[in-house]
Amino acid sequence: MKSIINKLAVLAIAFGFIACEEVIDLDLKTGEPTLVVEGNIDFSPENIKDTVAVKLTMTTGYYETTIPKVHHAKVWVEDGLGTKYPLTELNNTGRYISTEVKRDFAKNEYTLHVEHEGQIYEAKEKLLPTPEIIKVTQKKEKLLDKEYNVIRFFFKDTPNNDNSLNYYFRNLYSKNYKPWSSTFSNEFTKGNIMESIIINEDYKVGDVVVIDFHQISRNYFDFMSAIYASSSNGGGPFQVPIAKIKGNVKNITTPGKDPKGYFRVTEKRTITHTIVEE
């Protein structure tokens, strides 16, 4: 009987804690809204001109469910020859596009210019040629006592005259899976055939994997590396970031009040691979 009474007492205390549970909305401080720039010029190897896009939004409070879009901004891209290409907002989406920007590896510096609410923002980035993908392979391999369908794609690294490193970025897409990206360099494989390895235990036979591959600048490599490090730093709204992530977009009107985000210019090579049974 004493044992039963003790158990009932414990249950009563537990239910008491549940009954007293209350959801509390913390009054988190919201900073001054800041411009966010997602600018991508990704030329394809086949086209001299491609559709390019710059997405403009504003930061907002933690509990807000809608991200404010930036409308009626003045946006243009200037190439290394000084030619300016205006970007037009697409259907009030905050996404500004142009189909006229030309690819040029000789005069390869591009400048993004944004004017919004009396502030002028600029970013500069250089276009680098992306090596051609030589081949793609798939093989079932055993890793840590489990078998995976391992995809590899190969390309020839082009060394630089000044012996500096090359940096690469890949982004994977597949139906029913979240996109996944990563960066790497040629630190130990300068001028050699390089391979990029893709391992995903969720991929099944018949899945189609789309791989976008770019050679990128050192600045963009550092920017993406900081994002990856921050996102794996514990997560959660109260986690302190490991460092302030700085993009390449600068506030010309008010130095020090720079926007968030990055302006990227690359040559993008895309391959598609279907997972097959072995």
Coordinates of N, CA and C in Angstrom, one line a residue, residues 44 62 68-70 73 77 95 135 147 164 167-168 183 185 207 214 225-226 240-241 251 268 273:
S44 N 26.4 30.3 -68.1 CA 26.6 28.9 -68.6 C 27.7 28.9 -69.6
Y62 N 12.4 38.1 -35.2 CA 12.5 36.7 -35.1 C 11.1 36.0 -35.2
P68 N 10.1 40.8 -45.6 CA 9.8 42.0 -46.5 C 10.6 42.0 -47.8
K69 N 10.0 42.2 -48.9 CA 10.6 42.3 -50.2 C 10.9 43.8 -50.4
V70 N 12.0 44.1 -51.2 CA 12.4 45.4 -51.5 C 11.9 45.7 -52.9
A73 N 13.7 49.5 -56.2 CA 15.1 49.9 -56.1 C 15.6 50.1 -57.5
V77 N 24.1 46.3 -63.2 CA 25.4 45.6 -63.1 C 26.3 46.2 -64.2
R95 N 12.7 40.5 -56.8 CA 13.7 39.8 -57.6 C 14.0 40.6 -58.9
K135 N 34.2 13.4 -66.3 CA 33.3 12.2 -66.2 C 32.6 12.2 -64.8
E147 N 26.7 0.4 -46.5 CA 27.0 0.7 -47.9 C 26.2 1.9 -48.4
S164 N 48.8 30.6 -56.5 CA 47.7 30.8 -55.5 C 46.7 29.6 -55.7
Y167 N 39.5 27.8 -55.8 CA 38.4 27.5 -54.9 C 37.2 27.1 -55.7
Y168 N 36.5 26.1 -55.2 CA 35.3 25.5 -55.9 C 34.1 25.4 -55.0
T183 N 32.1 23.7 -50.2 CA 33.2 24.3 -50.9 C 34.5 23.5 -50.7
S185 N 39.0 23.4 -52.1 CA 40.1 24.0 -52.8 C 41.0 23.0 -53.4
D207 N 16.6 8.0 -58.2 CA 16.7 9.4 -57.8 C 17.6 10.1 -58.8
H214 N 31.0 25.3 -59.7 CA 31.5 26.6 -60.0 C 32.9 26.7 -59.5
S225 N 32.2 29.5 -46.3 CA 32.8 28.7 -45.2 C 32.3 29.2 -43.8
A226 N 32.2 30.5 -43.7 CA 31.7 31.1 -42.4 C 30.2 30.8 -42.2
V240 N 25.1 31.9 -29.9 CA 25.9 33.0 -30.3 C 26.7 32.6 -31.6
P241 N 26.6 33.4 -32.7 CA 27.4 33.1 -33.9 C 28.9 33.1 -33.6
N251 N 28.1 49.6 -48.2 CA 27.2 50.8 -48.2 C 28.1 52.0 -48.5
K268 N 28.9 28.6 -64.4 CA 28.3 27.4 -63.8 C 28.2 26.2 -64.8
H273 N 22.8 13.2 -62.8 CA 23.1 11.8 -62.7 C 22.0 11.1 -62.0

